[in-house]
Every structure is written in structure tokens, then in C-alpha cells.
Coordinates of C-alpha atoms in Angstrom, one line a residue:
M225 CA -25.6 -33.1 11.2
R226 CA -24.3 -29.5 11.0
S227 CA -25.0 -27.3 13.9
W228 CA -27.2 -24.2 13.6
C229 CA -25.9 -22.7 16.7
N230 CA -24.0 -19.9 15.0
P231 CA -25.1 -16.3 14.0
Q232 CA -25.1 -17.0 10.2
R233 CA -27.3 -20.1 10.3
L234 CA -29.6 -18.6 12.8
Y235 CA -30.0 -15.5 10.7
I236 CA -30.6 -17.5 7.5
L237 CA -33.2 -19.6 9.3
L238 CA -34.9 -16.5 10.8
V239 CA -35.2 -14.6 7.5
G240 CA -36.3 -17.6 5.5
V241 CA -39.0 -18.8 7.9
S242 CA -40.2 -15.3 8.6
G243 CA -40.6 -14.6 4.9
M244 CA -42.4 -17.8 4.2
V245 CA -44.8 -17.3 7.2
A246 CA -45.5 -13.7 6.1
L247 CA -46.3 -15.0 2.6
V248 CA -48.6 -17.7 3.8
L249 CA -50.5 -15.3 6.0
A250 CA -50.8 -12.7 3.2
L251 CA -52.1 -15.4 0.7
R252 CA -55.4 -15.4 2.7
R253 CA -56.2 -12.1 0.9
W254 CA -55.5 -13.6 -2.6
E255 CA -57.8 -12.4 -5.3
P256 CA -58.2 -14.2 -8.7
V257 CA -56.0 -12.8 -11.5
P258 CA -55.6 -13.8 -15.2
A259 CA -53.8 -17.1 -15.2
L260 CA -52.0 -17.0 -18.6
P261 CA -50.1 -13.7 -18.1
L262 CA -49.2 -14.8 -14.5
L263 CA -47.9 -18.1 -15.7
M264 CA -45.9 -16.4 -18.5
M265 CA -44.3 -14.1 -15.9
L266 CA -43.6 -17.0 -13.6
G267 CA -41.9 -19.0 -16.4
A268 CA -39.7 -16.0 -17.2
A269 CA -38.8 -15.6 -13.5
I270 CA -37.9 -19.3 -13.3
L271 CA -35.5 -19.0 -16.3
M272 CA -33.9 -15.9 -15.0
D273 CA -33.2 -17.4 -11.6
A274 CA -32.0 -20.6 -13.2
F275 CA -29.5 -18.6 -15.4
P276 CA -28.4 -15.6 -13.2
L277 CA -25.7 -13.2 -14.2
P278 CA -22.3 -14.2 -12.7
M279 CA -20.3 -11.5 -11.0
P280 CA -16.5 -11.1 -11.0
G281 CA -15.0 -12.4 -7.8
G282 CA -18.0 -14.7 -7.1
G283 CA -21.7 -14.4 -6.6
A284 CA -24.5 -13.8 -9.1
M285 CA -27.3 -11.4 -9.9
S286 CA -30.8 -12.0 -11.3
L287 CA -33.0 -9.6 -13.3
T288 CA -36.2 -11.2 -11.9
F289 CA -37.1 -7.9 -10.3
G290 CA -38.3 -6.6 -13.7
V291 CA -40.9 -9.4 -13.9
T292 CA -41.8 -8.8 -10.3
L293 CA -42.4 -5.1 -10.9
T294 CA -44.6 -6.0 -13.9
A295 CA -46.7 -8.3 -11.8
Q296 CA -46.9 -5.7 -9.0
L297 CA -48.2 -3.0 -11.4
L298 CA -50.6 -5.3 -13.2
Y299 CA -52.1 -7.4 -10.4
G300 CA -50.8 -6.2 -7.1
T301 CA -48.4 -7.2 -4.4
L302 CA -49.4 -10.8 -3.8
P303 CA -49.0 -12.0 -7.4
A304 CA -45.6 -10.2 -7.5
V305 CA -44.5 -12.1 -4.3
V306 CA -45.7 -15.4 -5.7
V307 CA -43.9 -14.8 -9.0
N308 CA -40.6 -13.9 -7.3
V309 CA -40.7 -16.5 -4.6
L310 CA -41.7 -19.4 -6.9
G311 CA -39.2 -18.3 -9.5
N312 CA -36.5 -18.5 -6.8
L313 CA -37.6 -21.8 -5.4
I314 CA -37.9 -23.5 -8.7
G315 CA -35.2 -21.8 -10.8
Y316 CA -32.5 -21.1 -8.2
G317 CA -33.2 -24.0 -5.8
L318 CA -34.5 -27.0 -7.8
L319 CA -33.0 -26.4 -11.3
N320 CA -29.6 -25.1 -10.0
R321 CA -29.6 -27.6 -7.1
R322 CA -28.5 -24.9 -4.6
P323 CA -28.3 -25.6 -0.9
W324 CA -31.8 -25.6 0.6
E325 CA -30.9 -23.1 3.4
R326 CA -29.6 -20.6 0.8
T327 CA -32.7 -21.1 -1.3
L328 CA -34.9 -20.7 1.8
F329 CA -33.1 -17.5 2.7
N330 CA -33.5 -15.9 -0.8
A331 CA -37.2 -16.8 -1.0
G332 CA -37.8 -15.4 2.5
Q333 CA -35.9 -12.1 2.0
F334 CA -37.7 -11.6 -1.4
A335 CA -41.1 -12.2 0.3
L336 CA -40.3 -9.7 3.1
A337 CA -38.9 -7.1 0.7
I338 CA -41.8 -7.2 -1.7
L339 CA -44.5 -7.4 0.9
T340 CA -43.0 -4.4 2.7
A341 CA -42.5 -2.4 -0.4
G342 CA -46.0 -3.2 -1.7
A343 CA -47.6 -2.3 1.6
V344 CA -45.8 1.1 1.7
A345 CA -46.6 1.9 -2.0
T346 CA -50.2 0.7 -1.7
A347 CA -50.7 2.8 1.4
L348 CA -49.6 5.8 -0.6
G349 CA -52.0 5.0 -3.4
L350 CA -50.4 2.6 -5.8
H351 CA -53.0 0.1 -7.1
P352 CA -53.0 -2.4 -10.0
W353 CA -52.7 -0.7 -13.3
P354 CA -53.8 -3.0 -16.1
A355 CA -54.6 -0.3 -18.7
P356 CA -56.6 -2.6 -21.0
T357 CA -56.9 0.1 -23.8
G358 CA -54.0 2.2 -25.0
I359 CA -50.7 3.1 -23.3
T360 CA -51.1 4.7 -19.9
V361 CA -48.4 5.5 -17.3
P362 CA -48.8 4.6 -13.7
P363 CA -47.9 7.1 -11.0
L364 CA -44.1 7.2 -11.4
H365 CA -43.4 8.6 -7.9
L366 CA -45.3 5.6 -6.4
V367 CA -43.4 3.2 -8.6
F368 CA -40.2 4.8 -7.5
V369 CA -41.2 4.4 -3.8
F370 CA -41.9 0.7 -4.4
V371 CA -38.5 0.2 -6.2
A372 CA -36.6 2.2 -3.5
V373 CA -38.2 0.4 -0.5
Y374 CA -37.6 -3.0 -2.1
W375 CA -34.0 -2.2 -3.0
V376 CA -33.1 -0.9 0.4
I377 CA -34.7 -3.8 2.3
N378 CA -33.3 -6.4 -0.1
N379 CA -29.8 -5.1 0.2
A380 CA -30.0 -4.7 4.0
L381 CA -31.1 -8.4 4.4
V382 CA -28.6 -9.7 1.9
G383 CA -25.8 -7.5 3.3
M384 CA -26.3 -8.9 6.8
A385 CA -26.2 -12.4 5.4
L386 CA -23.0 -11.6 3.5
Y387 CA -21.4 -10.1 6.6
Y388 CA -22.0 -13.4 8.5
H389 CA -20.9 -15.3 5.4
Q390 CA -17.7 -13.5 4.5
A391 CA -14.2 -14.1 5.7
H392 CA -13.1 -10.5 5.8
P393 CA -12.8 -8.1 8.8
P394 CA -15.8 -5.7 9.1
R395 CA -14.0 -2.7 7.6
E396 CA -12.9 -4.7 4.6
F397 CA -16.3 -6.2 4.2
L398 CA -17.9 -2.8 4.3
R399 CA -15.6 -1.6 1.5
L400 CA -16.5 -4.6 -0.6
F401 CA -20.2 -4.3 0.1
L402 CA -20.2 -0.6 -0.9
R403 CA -18.5 -1.5 -4.1
W404 CA -21.3 -4.1 -4.7
L405 CA -24.2 -1.7 -4.3
P406 CA -23.6 0.3 -7.5
V407 CA -23.5 -3.0 -9.4
D408 CA -26.8 -4.1 -7.8
A409 CA -28.4 -0.7 -8.5
L410 CA -27.4 -1.0 -12.2
S411 CA -28.9 -4.5 -12.4
T412 CA -32.1 -3.1 -10.9
A413 CA -32.1 -0.2 -13.4
I414 CA -31.8 -2.7 -16.3
A415 CA -34.6 -4.8 -14.8
V416 CA -36.9 -1.7 -14.6
A417 CA -36.0 -0.8 -18.2
A418 CA -36.9 -4.3 -19.4
H419 CA -40.1 -4.1 -17.3
T420 CA -41.1 -0.9 -19.2
V421 CA -40.8 -2.7 -22.5
V422 CA -42.9 -5.6 -21.3
M423 CA -45.6 -3.2 -19.9
I424 CA -45.8 -1.3 -23.1
A425 CA -46.0 -4.5 -25.2
Y426 CA -48.8 -5.9 -23.0
Q427 CA -50.8 -2.7 -23.1
V428 CA -50.6 -2.5 -26.9
Y429 CA -50.8 -6.1 -27.9
G430 CA -52.2 -7.9 -24.9
V431 CA -51.0 -11.4 -24.0
M432 CA -49.1 -11.8 -27.3
G433 CA -47.3 -8.5 -26.6
M434 CA -46.4 -9.8 -23.1
A435 CA -45.0 -13.0 -24.7
V436 CA -42.8 -10.9 -27.1
G437 CA -41.7 -8.6 -24.3
L438 CA -40.8 -11.4 -22.0
T439 CA -38.9 -13.1 -24.8
L440 CA -36.9 -9.9 -25.4
F441 CA -36.3 -9.7 -21.6
L442 CA -34.9 -13.2 -21.6
M443 CA -32.6 -12.4 -24.6
V444 CA -31.3 -9.4 -22.7
N445 CA -30.6 -11.6 -19.7
Y446 CA -28.8 -14.1 -22.0
L447 CA -26.6 -11.4 -23.6
L448 CA -25.8 -9.9 -20.2
R449 CA -24.9 -13.3 -18.9
L450 CA -22.4 -13.8 -21.8
H451 CA -21.0 -10.4 -21.1
M452 CA -20.6 -11.0 -17.4
R453 CA -18.9 -14.4 -18.2
L454 CA -16.4 -12.5 -20.3
V455 CA -15.8 -9.9 -17.5
E456 CA -15.4 -12.7 -14.9
A457 CA -12.9 -14.5 -17.2
H458 CA -11.0 -11.2 -17.7
H459 CA -10.9 -10.7 -13.9
D460 CA -9.7 -14.2 -13.3
L461 CA -7.0 -14.0 -16.0
Q462 CA -5.7 -10.7 -14.7
S463 CA -5.5 -12.1 -11.1
L464 CA -3.8 -15.3 -12.4
Y465 CA -1.3 -13.2 -14.4
E466 CA -0.4 -11.0 -11.5
I467 CA -0.1 -13.8 -9.0
T468 CA 1.8 -16.1 -11.3
K469 CA 4.2 -13.2 -12.2
G470 CA 4.8 -12.6 -8.5
L471 CA 5.3 -16.3 -7.7
A472 CA 7.8 -16.6 -10.6
G473 CA 10.0 -13.9 -9.0
V474 CA 10.1 -15.4 -5.5
L475 CA 13.5 -16.2 -3.9
E476 CA 12.7 -16.6 -0.2
L477 CA 10.2 -18.9 1.3
D478 CA 8.5 -16.2 3.3
D479 CA 7.8 -14.3 0.0
A480 CA 6.3 -17.5 -1.4
Y481 CA 3.9 -17.7 1.6
C482 CA 3.0 -14.0 1.1
W483 CA 2.0 -14.6 -2.6
I484 CA 0.1 -17.7 -1.7
A485 CA -1.8 -15.7 0.9
R486 CA -2.6 -13.1 -1.8
A487 CA -3.9 -15.8 -4.1
V488 CA -6.2 -17.1 -1.4
G489 CA -7.5 -13.7 -0.5
Q490 CA -8.2 -12.7 -4.1
L491 CA -9.5 -16.0 -5.6
A492 CA -11.0 -18.0 -2.6
P493 CA -11.3 -15.9 0.6
S494 CA -11.4 -18.3 3.5
D495 CA -11.5 -18.3 7.3
A496 CA -8.1 -20.0 7.5
F497 CA -5.5 -21.6 5.3
A498 CA -2.3 -23.5 5.8
V499 CA 0.7 -24.6 3.8
Y500 CA 2.1 -28.1 4.4
L501 CA 5.6 -29.0 3.2
A502 CA 6.6 -32.5 2.1
E503 CA 9.6 -34.0 4.0
D504 CA 11.9 -36.8 2.8
D505 CA 10.0 -39.5 4.7
E506 CA 6.7 -38.6 3.0
V507 CA 5.6 -36.6 6.0
L508 CA 3.4 -33.5 5.4
R509 CA 4.2 -31.0 8.1
L510 CA 2.3 -27.7 8.6
Q511 CA 4.9 -25.0 8.1
H512 CA 2.8 -21.8 7.6
A513 CA -0.7 -20.8 8.5
S514 CA -3.2 -18.0 8.6
H515 CA -5.4 -19.3 11.3
P516 CA -7.1 -18.0 14.6
D517 CA -4.7 -20.3 16.5
A518 CA -1.7 -20.4 14.1
A519 CA 0.9 -20.8 16.9
A520 CA -0.9 -23.9 18.2
I521 CA -1.0 -25.8 14.9
L522 CA 2.4 -25.1 13.4
G523 CA 4.5 -28.2 13.1
R524 CA 1.5 -30.6 13.0
V525 CA 1.8 -33.6 10.7
A526 CA -1.1 -34.4 8.4
G527 CA -2.7 -37.8 9.1
D528 CA -5.9 -39.2 7.8
G529 CA -7.6 -36.2 6.2
A530 CA -8.1 -34.1 3.2
V531 CA -4.4 -33.0 3.0
R532 CA -3.1 -36.6 3.0
R533 CA -5.7 -37.7 0.4
A534 CA -4.9 -34.7 -1.9
A535 CA -1.2 -35.5 -1.7
A536 CA -1.8 -39.2 -2.4
T537 CA -4.1 -38.7 -5.4
R538 CA -2.5 -35.4 -6.7
Q539 CA -6.1 -34.2 -7.0
V540 CA -8.0 -31.3 -5.4
V541 CA -10.0 -32.7 -2.5
E542 CA -12.9 -31.0 -0.7
E543 CA -14.2 -32.5 2.6
E544 CA -15.9 -31.5 5.8
G545 CA -12.7 -31.2 7.9
E546 CA -9.0 -31.5 8.3
P547 CA -7.9 -32.7 11.8
T548 CA -4.6 -30.6 11.8
L549 CA -6.6 -27.4 11.4
H550 CA -9.0 -28.1 14.3
T551 CA -8.5 -26.3 17.6
A552 CA -10.6 -25.5 20.6
G553 CA -11.7 -22.2 19.0
F554 CA -11.8 -23.1 15.4
R555 CA -13.6 -26.1 13.8
P556 CA -14.2 -25.6 10.0
T557 CA -17.0 -27.4 8.3
R558 CA -15.5 -27.3 4.8
V559 CA -11.8 -27.6 3.7
L560 CA -10.2 -27.6 0.3
A561 CA -6.8 -29.3 -0.1
V562 CA -4.8 -28.5 -3.2
P563 CA -1.6 -30.6 -3.9
L564 CA 1.4 -28.5 -4.8
A565 CA 3.6 -30.5 -7.2
T566 CA 6.4 -29.7 -9.7
D567 CA 6.4 -32.3 -12.5
E568 CA 6.4 -35.6 -10.5
R569 CA 7.7 -34.2 -7.2
L570 CA 5.3 -33.3 -4.4
M571 CA 6.4 -30.1 -2.7
G572 CA 3.5 -29.9 -0.3
C573 CA -0.2 -29.1 0.0
L574 CA -2.3 -26.0 0.4
C575 CA -5.4 -26.4 2.6
L576 CA -8.2 -23.7 2.8
A577 CA -10.8 -23.9 5.5
R578 CA -14.3 -22.3 6.0
R579 CA -16.7 -22.4 8.9
D580 CA -20.0 -22.4 7.0
R581 CA -19.8 -22.6 3.2
A582 CA -18.5 -24.8 0.5
F583 CA -16.0 -24.0 -2.2
G584 CA -17.2 -23.3 -5.8
D585 CA -16.1 -24.8 -9.1
R586 CA -14.5 -21.5 -10.0
E587 CA -12.4 -21.5 -6.8
R588 CA -11.3 -25.1 -7.3
R589 CA -10.4 -24.4 -10.9
L590 CA -8.3 -21.3 -10.3
L591 CA -6.4 -22.8 -7.4
S592 CA -5.7 -25.9 -9.5
I593 CA -4.2 -23.6 -12.1
L594 CA -2.0 -21.9 -9.5
A595 CA -0.9 -25.1 -7.9
S596 CA 2.2 -25.6 -10.1
P597 CA 3.4 -21.9 -9.8
M598 CA 3.0 -22.1 -6.0
A599 CA 5.0 -25.4 -5.9
L600 CA 7.8 -23.8 -8.0
A601 CA 7.9 -20.8 -5.7
I602 CA 8.2 -23.0 -2.6
Q603 CA 10.9 -25.0 -4.3
N604 CA 12.8 -21.9 -5.2
G605 CA 12.4 -20.6 -1.6
L606 CA 13.7 -23.9 -0.2
V607 CA 16.7 -24.0 -2.6
Y608 CA 17.5 -20.4 -1.9
G609 CA 17.3 -20.9 1.9
R610 CA 19.6 -23.9 1.7
T611 CA 22.1 -21.9 -0.4
Q612 CA 22.0 -19.0 2.1
T613 CA 22.5 -21.5 5.0
L614 CA 25.5 -23.0 3.2
A615 CA 27.0 -19.6 2.5
H616 CA 26.7 -18.5 6.2
T617 CA 27.5 -21.8 7.9
D618 CA 30.8 -23.5 8.7
P619 CA 30.5 -27.0 7.2
M620 CA 32.5 -28.8 9.9
T621 CA 30.9 -27.4 13.1
G622 CA 27.5 -26.3 11.8
L623 CA 28.2 -22.8 13.4
Y624 CA 28.0 -19.6 11.5
N625 CA 31.2 -18.7 9.6
Y626 CA 33.4 -15.6 9.9
R627 CA 31.7 -13.7 7.1
Y628 CA 28.3 -14.0 8.6
F629 CA 29.7 -13.2 12.1
S630 CA 31.2 -9.9 10.8
M631 CA 27.9 -8.9 9.1
R632 CA 25.8 -9.7 12.2
L633 CA 28.3 -7.9 14.5
R634 CA 28.0 -4.7 12.5
E635 CA 24.2 -4.9 12.7
A636 CA 24.2 -5.7 16.4
L637 CA 26.5 -2.8 17.2
R638 CA 24.2 -0.4 15.2
R639 CA 21.2 -1.6 17.1
A640 CA 23.0 -1.4 20.5
G641 CA 24.1 2.2 19.7
A642 CA 20.6 3.2 18.6
A643 CA 19.0 1.7 21.7
G644 CA 21.7 2.7 24.1
Q645 CA 22.2 -0.9 25.3
P646 CA 25.5 -2.8 26.0
L647 CA 26.8 -5.7 23.8
S648 CA 29.4 -8.2 24.8
L649 CA 31.8 -10.2 22.7
L650 CA 33.4 -13.5 23.7
L651 CA 36.5 -14.8 21.9
I652 CA 37.6 -18.3 22.6
D653 CA 40.8 -20.2 21.6
L654 CA 41.5 -23.9 22.3
D655 CA 44.9 -24.1 24.0
N656 CA 45.8 -27.8 23.4
F657 CA 44.1 -28.4 20.1
S658 CA 47.3 -28.6 18.1
E659 CA 48.6 -31.3 20.5
I660 CA 45.4 -33.4 19.9
N661 CA 45.8 -33.0 16.2
N662 CA 49.5 -33.9 16.2
Q663 CA 49.1 -36.9 18.5
F664 CA 45.8 -38.4 17.2
G665 CA 45.3 -37.0 13.7
H666 CA 43.1 -34.5 12.0
P667 CA 39.9 -36.7 12.0
T668 CA 40.0 -36.8 15.8
G669 CA 40.7 -33.1 15.9
D670 CA 37.7 -32.4 13.7
E671 CA 35.5 -34.5 16.0
V672 CA 36.7 -32.5 19.0
L673 CA 35.9 -29.3 17.2
R674 CA 32.3 -30.5 16.4
Q675 CA 31.8 -31.5 20.0
F676 CA 33.2 -28.2 21.4
A677 CA 30.8 -26.3 19.0
A678 CA 27.8 -28.2 20.3
V679 CA 28.8 -27.5 23.9
L680 CA 29.4 -23.8 23.2
R681 CA 26.0 -23.5 21.5
S682 CA 24.2 -25.1 24.4
A683 CA 25.9 -22.9 27.0
V684 CA 25.1 -19.5 25.6
R685 CA 21.7 -17.8 25.7
Q686 CA 19.0 -18.4 23.1
Q687 CA 19.4 -14.9 21.5
D688 CA 23.2 -15.1 21.3
L689 CA 25.1 -15.9 18.1
V690 CA 28.0 -18.3 18.0
A691 CA 30.4 -18.6 15.1
R692 CA 33.7 -20.3 14.2
Y693 CA 36.2 -17.4 14.0
A694 CA 39.2 -19.3 12.5
G695 CA 40.8 -22.7 12.9
D696 CA 40.4 -23.5 16.6
E697 CA 39.0 -20.1 17.5
F698 CA 35.4 -19.3 18.2
V699 CA 33.4 -16.2 18.9
A700 CA 30.0 -15.4 20.5
I701 CA 27.9 -12.1 20.2
L702 CA 25.8 -11.4 23.3
P703 CA 23.3 -8.7 22.4
G704 CA 22.1 -6.6 25.4
A705 CA 24.6 -8.3 27.8
G706 CA 26.7 -6.1 30.1
R707 CA 29.9 -7.3 31.7
E708 CA 28.3 -9.1 34.6
E709 CA 25.9 -11.0 32.5
A710 CA 28.6 -11.8 29.9
E711 CA 30.9 -13.1 32.7
A712 CA 28.0 -15.4 33.8
V713 CA 27.7 -16.8 30.3
A714 CA 31.5 -17.3 30.2
A715 CA 31.3 -19.2 33.5
R716 CA 28.6 -21.4 32.1
I717 CA 30.8 -22.2 29.1
R718 CA 33.8 -23.1 31.3
E719 CA 31.6 -25.4 33.5
A720 CA 30.0 -27.0 30.4
V721 CA 33.4 -27.7 28.8
L722 CA 34.7 -29.1 32.1
R723 CA 31.8 -31.5 32.4
H724 CA 31.8 -32.7 28.8
P725 CA 33.8 -35.8 28.0
F726 CA 35.5 -35.0 24.6
T727 CA 36.2 -38.1 22.7
G728 CA 37.7 -39.1 19.4
V729 CA 36.1 -40.6 16.3
T730 CA 35.9 -44.1 18.0
G731 CA 34.6 -42.7 21.2
Q732 CA 37.2 -44.6 23.3
I733 CA 39.8 -41.9 24.1
V734 CA 38.7 -39.0 26.4
F735 CA 40.5 -35.7 26.1
T736 CA 40.8 -32.9 28.6
L737 CA 40.2 -29.7 26.6
R738 CA 41.7 -26.5 27.7
F739 CA 40.8 -23.1 26.3
S740 CA 41.3 -19.3 26.8
L741 CA 38.5 -16.8 26.8
G742 CA 38.5 -13.1 26.2
L743 CA 35.7 -10.7 27.0
A744 CA 34.9 -7.3 25.6
V745 CA 31.9 -5.0 26.3
Y746 CA 30.5 -2.3 24.0
P747 CA 30.8 0.6 24.4
F748 CA 33.3 0.5 27.3
D749 CA 36.0 -1.5 25.5
G750 CA 35.6 0.2 22.1
P751 CA 33.0 1.9 19.9
S752 CA 33.6 -0.1 16.7
E753 CA 33.7 -3.8 15.7
H754 CA 37.5 -3.6 15.2
D755 CA 38.0 -2.1 18.7
L756 CA 35.8 -4.7 20.3
I757 CA 37.5 -7.6 18.6
A758 CA 40.9 -6.2 19.4
A759 CA 40.0 -5.8 23.1
A760 CA 38.6 -9.4 23.3
D761 CA 41.7 -10.7 21.6
R762 CA 44.0 -8.9 24.1
N763 CA 42.0 -10.3 27.1
M764 CA 42.1 -13.8 25.6
Y765 CA 45.9 -13.7 25.1
R766 CA 46.3 -12.3 28.6
E767 CA 44.3 -15.3 30.0
K768 CA 46.4 -17.6 27.7
R769 CA 49.7 -16.3 29.2
H770 CA 48.2 -16.8 32.6
H771 CA 47.4 -20.4 31.8
R772 CA 51.0 -21.0 30.4
E773 CA 52.6 -19.5 33.5
R774 CA 50.4 -21.6 35.7
D775 CA 51.3 -24.8 33.8
R776 CA 55.0 -23.9 34.1
R777 CA 54.7 -23.5 37.8
E778 CA 52.8 -26.7 38.2
H779 CA 55.4 -28.5 36.1
A780 CA 58.3 -27.1 38.1

């Protein structure tokens, strides 16, 4: 059972129940009215609420207010409320099978808006205006008061519900709501114009005229519905074109994530979404998320939930929850999982989450269309990332290569100069590597290089960059490190190499690995990359000569 302990559901319940209670209390003052015209207006209201006008980007409008205004001017406020509320309950709720809480809210806010507008207009002198003979015009200023009060209260109540309902920040919601108001005002103006035709037809031809007028009203509703369907289709096609075009040009994985976020924001705004990537062992791991607790959920593996079922069936799955998206501060009630596949290969899965509302058919359809372009963008991003890694990485040791080191050193020096911070460079050369190669062969030498690279990587700081400079030479960039801190890193490297048992391919022979290390600090040892490398090289060969002299003395 879903909890009502949240602002949106409490607000919906409050407005719906308040409106229904106010209507029941007002019905005690009901006075008899002609049954046939009232039933005809009720039938028209039901049909209009059953077939509302779809709006681009989601949502719908109804022209029922025109019938409501006709009932208000002919028979008073209570018949107008009954026509509107019953039309909503039957047409919107029963025939369209809308959620009962949404139907209750709509009926309640209609009741409150019409009762308030009717009370204000009646107090100012607006009374039923049947005009049984000839065409007569009711007091237009009072009609305007009724329309204005109804419109303001209706939009205020609906706007508050949409604020609790939407997934945008307040400023973005206000911008979207202000864009909605002119559209709603236009629909109200169309409804009032249609009401005028119905009133004139009724005054001239009686019940038959009302039937003809309401039929014309329904035809206008039908034509506008077709037009809005075309507008909605155009809006969706334009969004699909822009997003698909953007996804087709993606090279990096982060750009693919940005376009996926744009698609979610335009076509299916949600409280959170996540992208899962498929790994070789059929594991779906959460790699990117827009989520209140994104850092806490990254790296989670999809188990028994919507994501796993969508990946297994290659079908869009909508359920009540996805365990990998649940945190202490966020527990969605509806999730939509969209498998991302290229041909027969599953690249991953997109999962959208909302706290309080379900996903519509339109949202499922549009995301299904975009699933293949999203998958291709992710595939391109992964391939490009692997290519970049291969281009920047030494294949034997897994460290960065000389080309990438040179590029990063220039960038690091620019940053250090701009920030006025030091930067240190360590140049390392293995002293006895050629002896190991000559005595035990190149496969053993390659294994020693791989082990030394791993030791070197573990001894430096997390922000430092380690690269293979050439052959048996290695280099490390230490951003922000002065001489004292760099010497501490060098000491850790010496201690780590001394402790590590370097072995050959078989793991049976243990080598003692000796190396020389040169240190240079920017800007004290040079202002440019060439000066810094030259200074580190001089210091390294000075230490190498010192090692040779020490070895000769010990041998002597």
C-alpha cells in the first residue's frame, strides 16, 4: 500500500475531499431545473472529458468549461458544478480509467473553483439567465467576473499540484508553468466562444438548438484534438531528431551520458535516472546516475529488479521499484527500465525513477525509439575510450607512455605557473636491468619491468602521474610537491623497491633490483619542461656515478 505521508498526496487528498464535501453541503440548496437540457450538457461534458486535448510535452486540456458556463448562466451555480464534476468523474475517471486519486483531485478542484466563482458572481448580481424568448445578453461584466475567478482558482490549485508532481527545481517549474498559462487561457477563450454559440442556439431554437450547438461544440473539440495530436507529434519528432543527431556525433562516453540526460529531461522528466553498462560476465553495473545520492549508488550491480528483467527480455519494463536506486533518502515508487542494445548485443540499460507518478505510453514509446541510438552512442564512447587508452598507455607495463607524459607535463607546468605552486619531477633508471636481460632473457626482463611499474605506481601519491620514459627508464610528475615532499615520495619508492621480491616468469628466481633516481623541482631547477627534464637527468646520472663508485670500492 502506497504511503500518503508526502506533500503531494496529502495535498491531492485535501483538495479532493474538500471539494466533494463542499459540493455535498451545497446540494442541500438544490432547486429543480429542466432535466433534458441538463442531461444534454452532462453528456457533452462527459465526452469532452473522455476525449481531452493532448498537450505537447505531456498533459491534456478539456473544453468542458464552455458547458459549465452555459449551465451557470441558464440554471445557476449548483447545476454547473454537477455538470462539471460528474463529467470529470465519468468521462475522465471511469471511461479513461485514470487513477482514482487524480480523478478525485480534479473533481474536487473543479467543485471548489466553480462554487467560489459562482458565489462571487452571484453576490455581485449574476442570476440564471434563461431568456425564453429572443436573444438577450447577460451582464457581460458579471460573466467576466465568474470566468476570471474560476480561471485563477483553477490554475492556482492545479499549479500547486503540478509543483508537487513535477521533477524540476522551483525556478524551472515556474518558467514551465508560466508558459502553460497562455495555453490554458486560450483553451478557456475557445470554450467561452463555443458556449456563446450554444447559448444563442438555445435561446432561438430551444432544446433542439441546444442539441445542435452542443454537437458543434463536440465537433470543435474533435478537430482541436486532431490538431493537438499533430502538434504533439511534431514536437516529439523534433525532439527525437535533435537528440538522435546529437547521439550520432558522440565520441566520448561522458558526452553520451549528457545526451541521455537531455533526452530524459525533454521526453520523460524524472526524479532520478541511471545508466547501467553490461560487462563481459553479464553483470549490469551502475556507471552513471542523476540521483539525490549519486555517489552512494555508483558501482552497484543490478540484481532481481526492473533493470535485470528489462535486460533479459529486451523489453521496456515498468515496476514499482529498482533496489539499486534505493537509498535512505530516496525510495521511488515507479521505475522504467529501457534496455539499450545494438543489433543483438546488449550495451546496458537506462532506468528512470519517480517518487509518485507512473510513466505514460508516450514516454515509453519515445524512449524505446531512442534506445538504439543511445546504445550506439555508448558503444562509440567505449570504443573511443579504449582507443585513447591504448594511444596513451605503454602496453607492457600499463603505465602512461612518453607521448602522454610530455603532454601532461606541459599542462601541469602551466597550471603550476598560474597557481604559483611548485611541481616536482622524478626520473628513474634501472642500474642492473641489462644484466638481468643478458643473463635470464628478455621475457624475464619484461616481467621485472611490469613488477617495477606496479611497485612504482603504489609508492607515489594518488594525484601523481607515472609513465615509462624509455626502455628501463621511468618518470613521475608530482603536482604541487616541493623538494621536501618529493624527497619523501622518493624515499617511499626506494623502500618499496627494497622490500619487493622481484621474480622472473616462473617466480622461482629472486632478483635484487638497483636503480638511480633524479629529482628536479619547478621553478627552482628550471622554468620549462626541457630544463626540468635536463635537471632531473643530471641528478639521476650523478646518483648513478655515486652508485658505481660505491660498487668499485666495495669490490676492491
